[in-house]
Amino acid sequence: MNAATDRQWAVRDAVLRWLLAKVTEGYRSPILDPDVIRETVGWAPSPLTRDEVADASNYLYREGYVTGVPVMGIGIPRPMLTVAGRRVAAAGGSLRQADLCGPRGAIIRSMSMSMSMSASASLRDLCRQQQRSIGVHQAARASTRDGGVDRCQ
């Protein structure tokens, strides 16, 4: 990986750790501020930029680690940790290795580097199948709210 990619992942991790710290302090949806994030998580590299923090919050939103209202150019100005986001942040690892299936699937940590490529591909297919199954289940549940029969019971 190159330095820019490493920094991008580090910023994402910092935003997630900052959110967990703020939630622990009682702030449900704190205001996204690079300077406050830097101070809270002890960011040592060159200062965080607003664009980096906005990109990180958008990534966390897309992956389901935070919820909120996306604003163009700002990211998620008042992000809130989801259950998946809290779980990953509390684990203390990097988002880069946090999970293979995404926060809506099973979180798979500490994978052995000796795993063969075919096993990795099989695991990835299993994750996709699980996500499709969850999507079908959620769609069936949504249709019951519109007067349909709940087929998920």
JSON list of C-alpha atoms in Angstrom, two decimals:
[
{"chain": "A", "resi": 1, "resn": "MET", "atom": "CA", "xyz": [0.00, 0.00, 0.00]},
{"chain": "A", "resi": 2, "resn": "ASN", "atom": "CA", "xyz": [1.12, 3.56, -0.56]},
{"chain": "A", "resi": 3, "resn": "ALA", "atom": "CA", "xyz": [1.29, 6.35, 2.02]},
{"chain": "A", "resi": 4, "resn": "ALA", "atom": "CA", "xyz": [-1.90, 8.06, 0.79]},
{"chain": "A", "resi": 5, "resn": "THR", "atom": "CA", "xyz": [-3.93, 4.86, 1.16]},
{"chain": "A", "resi": 6, "resn": "ASP", "atom": "CA", "xyz": [-2.44, 4.20, 4.59]},
{"chain": "A", "resi": 7, "resn": "ARG", "atom": "CA", "xyz": [-3.38, 7.73, 5.68]},
{"chain": "A", "resi": 8, "resn": "GLN", "atom": "CA", "xyz": [-6.91, 7.32, 4.31]},
{"chain": "A", "resi": 9, "resn": "TRP", "atom": "CA", "xyz": [-7.42, 4.19, 6.42]},
{"chain": "A", "resi": 10, "resn": "ALA", "atom": "CA", "xyz": [-5.83, 5.88, 9.45]},
{"chain": "A", "resi": 11, "resn": "VAL", "atom": "CA", "xyz": [-8.24, 8.85, 9.14]},
{"chain": "A", "resi": 12, "resn": "ARG", "atom": "CA", "xyz": [-11.21, 6.47, 8.95]},
{"chain": "A", "resi": 13, "resn": "ASP", "atom": "CA", "xyz": [-9.98, 4.68, 12.06]},
{"chain": "A", "resi": 14, "resn": "ALA", "atom": "CA", "xyz": [-9.47, 8.01, 13.86]},
{"chain": "A", "resi": 15, "resn": "VAL", "atom": "CA", "xyz": [-13.00, 9.21, 13.04]},
{"chain": "A", "resi": 16, "resn": "LEU", "atom": "CA", "xyz": [-14.46, 5.93, 14.28]},
{"chain": "A", "resi": 17, "resn": "ARG", "atom": "CA", "xyz": [-12.42, 6.04, 17.53]},
{"chain": "A", "resi": 18, "resn": "TRP", "atom": "CA", "xyz": [-13.44, 9.70, 18.03]},
{"chain": "A", "resi": 19, "resn": "LEU", "atom": "CA", "xyz": [-17.12, 8.80, 17.62]},
{"chain": "A", "resi": 20, "resn": "LEU", "atom": "CA", "xyz": [-16.82, 6.01, 20.18]},
{"chain": "A", "resi": 21, "resn": "ALA", "atom": "CA", "xyz": [-15.12, 8.39, 22.62]},
{"chain": "A", "resi": 22, "resn": "LYS", "atom": "CA", "xyz": [-17.87, 10.99, 22.13]},
{"chain": "A", "resi": 23, "resn": "VAL", "atom": "CA", "xyz": [-20.64, 8.42, 22.56]},
{"chain": "A", "resi": 24, "resn": "THR", "atom": "CA", "xyz": [-18.94, 7.24, 25.75]},
{"chain": "A", "resi": 25, "resn": "GLU", "atom": "CA", "xyz": [-18.96, 10.86, 26.97]},
{"chain": "A", "resi": 26, "resn": "GLY", "atom": "CA", "xyz": [-22.70, 11.05, 26.26]},
{"chain": "A", "resi": 27, "resn": "TYR", "atom": "CA", "xyz": [-22.74, 12.82, 22.88]},
{"chain": "A", "resi": 28, "resn": "ARG", "atom": "CA", "xyz": [-25.02, 10.88, 20.57]},
{"chain": "A", "resi": 29, "resn": "SER", "atom": "CA", "xyz": [-24.21, 12.74, 17.34]},
{"chain": "A", "resi": 30, "resn": "PRO", "atom": "CA", "xyz": [-21.27, 15.11, 17.77]},
{"chain": "A", "resi": 31, "resn": "ILE", "atom": "CA", "xyz": [-20.33, 17.72, 15.18]},
{"chain": "A", "resi": 32, "resn": "LEU", "atom": "CA", "xyz": [-17.65, 16.49, 12.77]},
{"chain": "A", "resi": 33, "resn": "ASP", "atom": "CA", "xyz": [-14.60, 18.69, 13.38]},
{"chain": "A", "resi": 34, "resn": "PRO", "atom": "CA", "xyz": [-11.04, 17.73, 12.29]},
{"chain": "A", "resi": 35, "resn": "ASP", "atom": "CA", "xyz": [-9.39, 19.67, 15.14]},
{"chain": "A", "resi": 36, "resn": "VAL", "atom": "CA", "xyz": [-11.53, 18.05, 17.82]},
{"chain": "A", "resi": 37, "resn": "ILE", "atom": "CA", "xyz": [-10.93, 14.61, 16.28]},
{"chain": "A", "resi": 38, "resn": "ARG", "atom": "CA", "xyz": [-7.17, 15.25, 16.29]},
{"chain": "A", "resi": 39, "resn": "GLU", "atom": "CA", "xyz": [-7.20, 16.25, 19.95]},
{"chain": "A", "resi": 40, "resn": "THR", "atom": "CA", "xyz": [-9.48, 13.44, 21.09]},
{"chain": "A", "resi": 41, "resn": "VAL", "atom": "CA", "xyz": [-7.64, 10.54, 19.43]},
{"chain": "A", "resi": 42, "resn": "GLY", "atom": "CA", "xyz": [-4.14, 11.98, 19.74]},
{"chain": "A", "resi": 43, "resn": "TRP", "atom": "CA", "xyz": [-3.55, 12.31, 15.99]},
{"chain": "A", "resi": 44, "resn": "ALA", "atom": "CA", "xyz": [0.21, 12.74, 15.49]},
{"chain": "A", "resi": 45, "resn": "PRO", "atom": "CA", "xyz": [0.74, 12.90, 11.69]},
{"chain": "A", "resi": 46, "resn": "SER", "atom": "CA", "xyz": [0.16, 16.11, 9.75]},
{"chain": "A", "resi": 47, "resn": "PRO", "atom": "CA", "xyz": [-3.15, 17.82, 10.64]},
{"chain": "A", "resi": 48, "resn": "LEU", "atom": "CA", "xyz": [-6.42, 16.36, 9.42]},
{"chain": "A", "resi": 49, "resn": "THR", "atom": "CA", "xyz": [-8.18, 18.26, 6.66]},
{"chain": "A", "resi": 50, "resn": "ARG", "atom": "CA", "xyz": [-11.91, 18.80, 6.38]},
{"chain": "A", "resi": 51, "resn": "ASP", "atom": "CA", "xyz": [-11.91, 16.87, 3.08]},
{"chain": "A", "resi": 52, "resn": "GLU", "atom": "CA", "xyz": [-10.21, 13.86, 4.66]},
{"chain": "A", "resi": 53, "resn": "VAL", "atom": "CA", "xyz": [-12.67, 13.82, 7.54]},
{"chain": "A", "resi": 54, "resn": "ALA", "atom": "CA", "xyz": [-15.62, 14.25, 5.14]},
{"chain": "A", "resi": 55, "resn": "ASP", "atom": "CA", "xyz": [-14.36, 11.35, 2.98]},
{"chain": "A", "resi": 56, "resn": "ALA", "atom": "CA", "xyz": [-13.90, 9.20, 6.07]},
{"chain": "A", "resi": 57, "resn": "SER", "atom": "CA", "xyz": [-17.42, 9.96, 7.33]},
{"chain": "A", "resi": 58, "resn": "ASN", "atom": "CA", "xyz": [-18.87, 9.17, 3.89]},
{"chain": "A", "resi": 59, "resn": "TYR", "atom": "CA", "xyz": [-17.01, 5.84, 3.85]},
{"chain": "A", "resi": 60, "resn": "LEU", "atom": "CA", "xyz": [-18.25, 4.98, 7.35]},
{"chain": "A", "resi": 61, "resn": "TYR", "atom": "CA", "xyz": [-21.79, 5.90, 6.27]},
{"chain": "A", "resi": 62, "resn": "ARG", "atom": "CA", "xyz": [-21.64, 3.80, 3.08]},
{"chain": "A", "resi": 63, "resn": "GLU", "atom": "CA", "xyz": [-20.32, 0.80, 4.99]},
{"chain": "A", "resi": 64, "resn": "GLY", "atom": "CA", "xyz": [-23.00, 1.07, 7.69]},
{"chain": "A", "resi": 65, "resn": "TYR", "atom": "CA", "xyz": [-20.72, 2.02, 10.60]},
{"chain": "A", "resi": 66, "resn": "VAL", "atom": "CA", "xyz": [-22.44, 5.38, 11.09]},
{"chain": "A", "resi": 67, "resn": "THR", "atom": "CA", "xyz": [-25.79, 6.86, 10.26]},
{"chain": "A", "resi": 68, "resn": "GLY", "atom": "CA", "xyz": [-26.76, 10.45, 9.62]},
{"chain": "A", "resi": 69, "resn": "VAL", "atom": "CA", "xyz": [-27.63, 12.84, 6.81]},
{"chain": "A", "resi": 70, "resn": "PRO", "atom": "CA", "xyz": [-25.01, 13.13, 4.06]},
{"chain": "A", "resi": 71, "resn": "VAL", "atom": "CA", "xyz": [-24.25, 16.69, 2.94]},
{"chain": "A", "resi": 72, "resn": "MET", "atom": "CA", "xyz": [-22.35, 17.26, -0.29]},
{"chain": "A", "resi": 73, "resn": "GLY", "atom": "CA", "xyz": [-18.81, 18.42, 0.41]},
{"chain": "A", "resi": 74, "resn": "ILE", "atom": "CA", "xyz": [-19.18, 18.06, 4.17]},
{"chain": "A", "resi": 75, "resn": "GLY", "atom": "CA", "xyz": [-19.74, 14.33, 4.59]},
{"chain": "A", "resi": 76, "resn": "ILE", "atom": "CA", "xyz": [-21.93, 13.39, 7.53]},
{"chain": "A", "resi": 77, "resn": "PRO", "atom": "CA", "xyz": [-21.83, 16.55, 9.68]},
{"chain": "A", "resi": 78, "resn": "ARG", "atom": "CA", "xyz": [-23.40, 14.87, 12.75]},
{"chain": "A", "resi": 79, "resn": "PRO", "atom": "CA", "xyz": [-22.64, 11.14, 12.49]},
{"chain": "A", "resi": 80, "resn": "MET", "atom": "CA", "xyz": [-24.09, 8.59, 14.89]},
{"chain": "A", "resi": 81, "resn": "LEU", "atom": "CA", "xyz": [-22.47, 5.20, 15.51]},
{"chain": "A", "resi": 82, "resn": "THR", "atom": "CA", "xyz": [-24.48, 2.17, 14.50]},
{"chain": "A", "resi": 83, "resn": "VAL", "atom": "CA", "xyz": [-24.27, -1.10, 16.44]},
{"chain": "A", "resi": 84, "resn": "ALA", "atom": "CA", "xyz": [-21.79, -2.40, 13.84]},
{"chain": "A", "resi": 85, "resn": "GLY", "atom": "CA", "xyz": [-19.71, 0.77, 14.12]},
{"chain": "A", "resi": 86, "resn": "ARG", "atom": "CA", "xyz": [-19.63, 0.56, 17.90]},
{"chain": "A", "resi": 87, "resn": "ARG", "atom": "CA", "xyz": [-18.59, -3.10, 17.72]},
{"chain": "A", "resi": 88, "resn": "VAL", "atom": "CA", "xyz": [-15.69, -2.40, 15.35]},
{"chain": "A", "resi": 89, "resn": "ALA", "atom": "CA", "xyz": [-14.57, 0.71, 17.24]},
{"chain": "A", "resi": 90, "resn": "ALA", "atom": "CA", "xyz": [-14.67, -1.09, 20.58]},
{"chain": "A", "resi": 91, "resn": "ALA", "atom": "CA", "xyz": [-12.58, -3.94, 19.17]},
{"chain": "A", "resi": 92, "resn": "GLY", "atom": "CA", "xyz": [-9.79, -1.41, 18.67]},
{"chain": "A", "resi": 93, "resn": "GLY", "atom": "CA", "xyz": [-8.45, -2.77, 15.39]},
{"chain": "A", "resi": 94, "resn": "SER", "atom": "CA", "xyz": [-8.23, -1.11, 12.03]},
{"chain": "A", "resi": 95, "resn": "LEU", "atom": "CA", "xyz": [-11.19, -0.87, 9.67]},
{"chain": "A", "resi": 96, "resn": "ARG", "atom": "CA", "xyz": [-8.88, -2.21, 7.00]},
{"chain": "A", "resi": 97, "resn": "GLN", "atom": "CA", "xyz": [-9.03, -5.63, 8.62]},
{"chain": "A", "resi": 98, "resn": "ALA", "atom": "CA", "xyz": [-12.31, -5.29, 10.52]},
{"chain": "A", "resi": 99, "resn": "ASP", "atom": "CA", "xyz": [-14.49, -7.54, 8.38]},
{"chain": "A", "resi": 100, "resn": "LEU", "atom": "CA", "xyz": [-14.92, -9.21, 5.05]},
{"chain": "A", "resi": 101, "resn": "CYS", "atom": "CA", "xyz": [-18.68, -9.23, 4.81]},
{"chain": "A", "resi": 102, "resn": "GLY", "atom": "CA", "xyz": [-19.33, -5.64, 5.85]},
{"chain": "A", "resi": 103, "resn": "PRO", "atom": "CA", "xyz": [-21.05, -4.55, 9.03]},
{"chain": "A", "resi": 104, "resn": "ARG", "atom": "CA", "xyz": [-24.38, -6.05, 8.02]},
{"chain": "A", "resi": 105, "resn": "GLY", "atom": "CA", "xyz": [-22.87, -9.52, 7.76]},
{"chain": "A", "resi": 106, "resn": "ALA", "atom": "CA", "xyz": [-20.77, -11.54, 10.15]},
{"chain": "A", "resi": 107, "resn": "ILE", "atom": "CA", "xyz": [-17.67, -9.77, 11.42]},
{"chain": "A", "resi": 108, "resn": "ILE", "atom": "CA", "xyz": [-14.67, -11.93, 10.70]},
{"chain": "A", "resi": 109, "resn": "ARG", "atom": "CA", "xyz": [-11.50, -10.87, 12.50]},
{"chain": "A", "resi": 110, "resn": "SER", "atom": "CA", "xyz": [-7.94, -12.10, 12.74]},
{"chain": "A", "resi": 111, "resn": "MET", "atom": "CA", "xyz": [-7.96, -14.12, 9.56]},
{"chain": "A", "resi": 112, "resn": "SER", "atom": "CA", "xyz": [-4.91, -16.26, 9.04]},
{"chain": "A", "resi": 113, "resn": "MET", "atom": "CA", "xyz": [-2.57, -14.98, 6.33]},
{"chain": "A", "resi": 114, "resn": "SER", "atom": "CA", "xyz": [-2.03, -18.57, 5.24]},
{"chain": "A", "resi": 115, "resn": "MET", "atom": "CA", "xyz": [-5.60, -18.86, 3.98]},
{"chain": "A", "resi": 116, "resn": "SER", "atom": "CA", "xyz": [-5.59, -20.03, 0.39]},
{"chain": "A", "resi": 117, "resn": "MET", "atom": "CA", "xyz": [-7.05, -17.88, -2.36]},
{"chain": "A", "resi": 118, "resn": "SER", "atom": "CA", "xyz": [-9.79, -20.45, -3.10]},
{"chain": "A", "resi": 119, "resn": "ALA", "atom": "CA", "xyz": [-10.89, -20.46, 0.54]},
{"chain": "A", "resi": 120, "resn": "SER", "atom": "CA", "xyz": [-10.90, -16.66, 0.51]},
{"chain": "A", "resi": 121, "resn": "ALA", "atom": "CA", "xyz": [-13.01, -16.64, -2.66]},
{"chain": "A", "resi": 122, "resn": "SER", "atom": "CA", "xyz": [-15.42, -19.16, -1.11]},
{"chain": "A", "resi": 123, "resn": "LEU", "atom": "CA", "xyz": [-15.73, -17.02, 2.00]},
{"chain": "A", "resi": 124, "resn": "ARG", "atom": "CA", "xyz": [-16.39, -13.94, -0.13]},
{"chain": "A", "resi": 125, "resn": "ASP", "atom": "CA", "xyz": [-19.13, -15.84, -2.02]},
{"chain": "A", "resi": 126, "resn": "LEU", "atom": "CA", "xyz": [-20.66, -16.94, 1.27]},
{"chain": "A", "resi": 127, "resn": "CYS", "atom": "CA", "xyz": [-20.71, -13.33, 2.48]},
{"chain": "A", "resi": 128, "resn": "ARG", "atom": "CA", "xyz": [-22.43, -12.17, -0.72]},
{"chain": "A", "resi": 129, "resn": "GLN", "atom": "CA", "xyz": [-25.00, -14.96, -0.39]},
{"chain": "A", "resi": 130, "resn": "GLN", "atom": "CA", "xyz": [-25.65, -13.97, 3.22]},
{"chain": "A", "resi": 131, "resn": "GLN", "atom": "CA", "xyz": [-26.13, -10.32, 2.24]},
{"chain": "A", "resi": 132, "resn": "ARG", "atom": "CA", "xyz": [-28.57, -11.29, -0.54]},
{"chain": "A", "resi": 133, "resn": "SER", "atom": "CA", "xyz": [-30.50, -13.44, 1.92]},
{"chain": "A", "resi": 134, "resn": "ILE", "atom": "CA", "xyz": [-30.70, -10.58, 4.41]},
{"chain": "A", "resi": 135, "resn": "GLY", "atom": "CA", "xyz": [-31.90, -8.26, 1.61]},
{"chain": "A", "resi": 136, "resn": "VAL", "atom": "CA", "xyz": [-34.67, -10.70, 0.59]},
{"chain": "A", "resi": 137, "resn": "HIS", "atom": "CA", "xyz": [-35.72, -11.07, 4.23]},
{"chain": "A", "resi": 138, "resn": "GLN", "atom": "CA", "xyz": [-35.85, -7.29, 4.71]},
{"chain": "A", "resi": 139, "resn": "ALA", "atom": "CA", "xyz": [-37.84, -6.84, 1.50]},
{"chain": "A", "resi": 140, "resn": "ALA", "atom": "CA", "xyz": [-40.35, -9.46, 2.66]},
{"chain": "A", "resi": 141, "resn": "ARG", "atom": "CA", "xyz": [-40.67, -7.70, 6.02]},
{"chain": "A", "resi": 142, "resn": "ALA", "atom": "CA", "xyz": [-41.17, -4.34, 4.27]},
{"chain": "A", "resi": 143, "resn": "SER", "atom": "CA", "xyz": [-43.97, -5.78, 2.15]},
{"chain": "A", "resi": 144, "resn": "THR", "atom": "CA", "xyz": [-45.84, -6.83, 5.31]},
{"chain": "A", "resi": 145, "resn": "ARG", "atom": "CA", "xyz": [-45.99, -3.22, 6.38]},
{"chain": "A", "resi": 146, "resn": "ASP", "atom": "CA", "xyz": [-47.87, -2.53, 3.15]},
{"chain": "A", "resi": 147, "resn": "GLY", "atom": "CA", "xyz": [-50.60, -5.05, 4.01]},
{"chain": "A", "resi": 148, "resn": "GLY", "atom": "CA", "xyz": [-48.91, -8.24, 2.79]},
{"chain": "A", "resi": 149, "resn": "VAL", "atom": "CA", "xyz": [-48.43, -11.50, 4.69]},
{"chain": "A", "resi": 150, "resn": "ASP", "atom": "CA", "xyz": [-45.25, -11.94, 6.76]},
{"chain": "A", "resi": 151, "resn": "ARG", "atom": "CA", "xyz": [-43.45, -14.89, 5.16]},
{"chain": "A", "resi": 152, "resn": "CYS", "atom": "CA", "xyz": [-40.40, -14.52, 7.40]},
{"chain": "A", "resi": 153, "resn": "GLN", "atom": "CA", "xyz": [-41.92, -16.08, 10.52]}
]
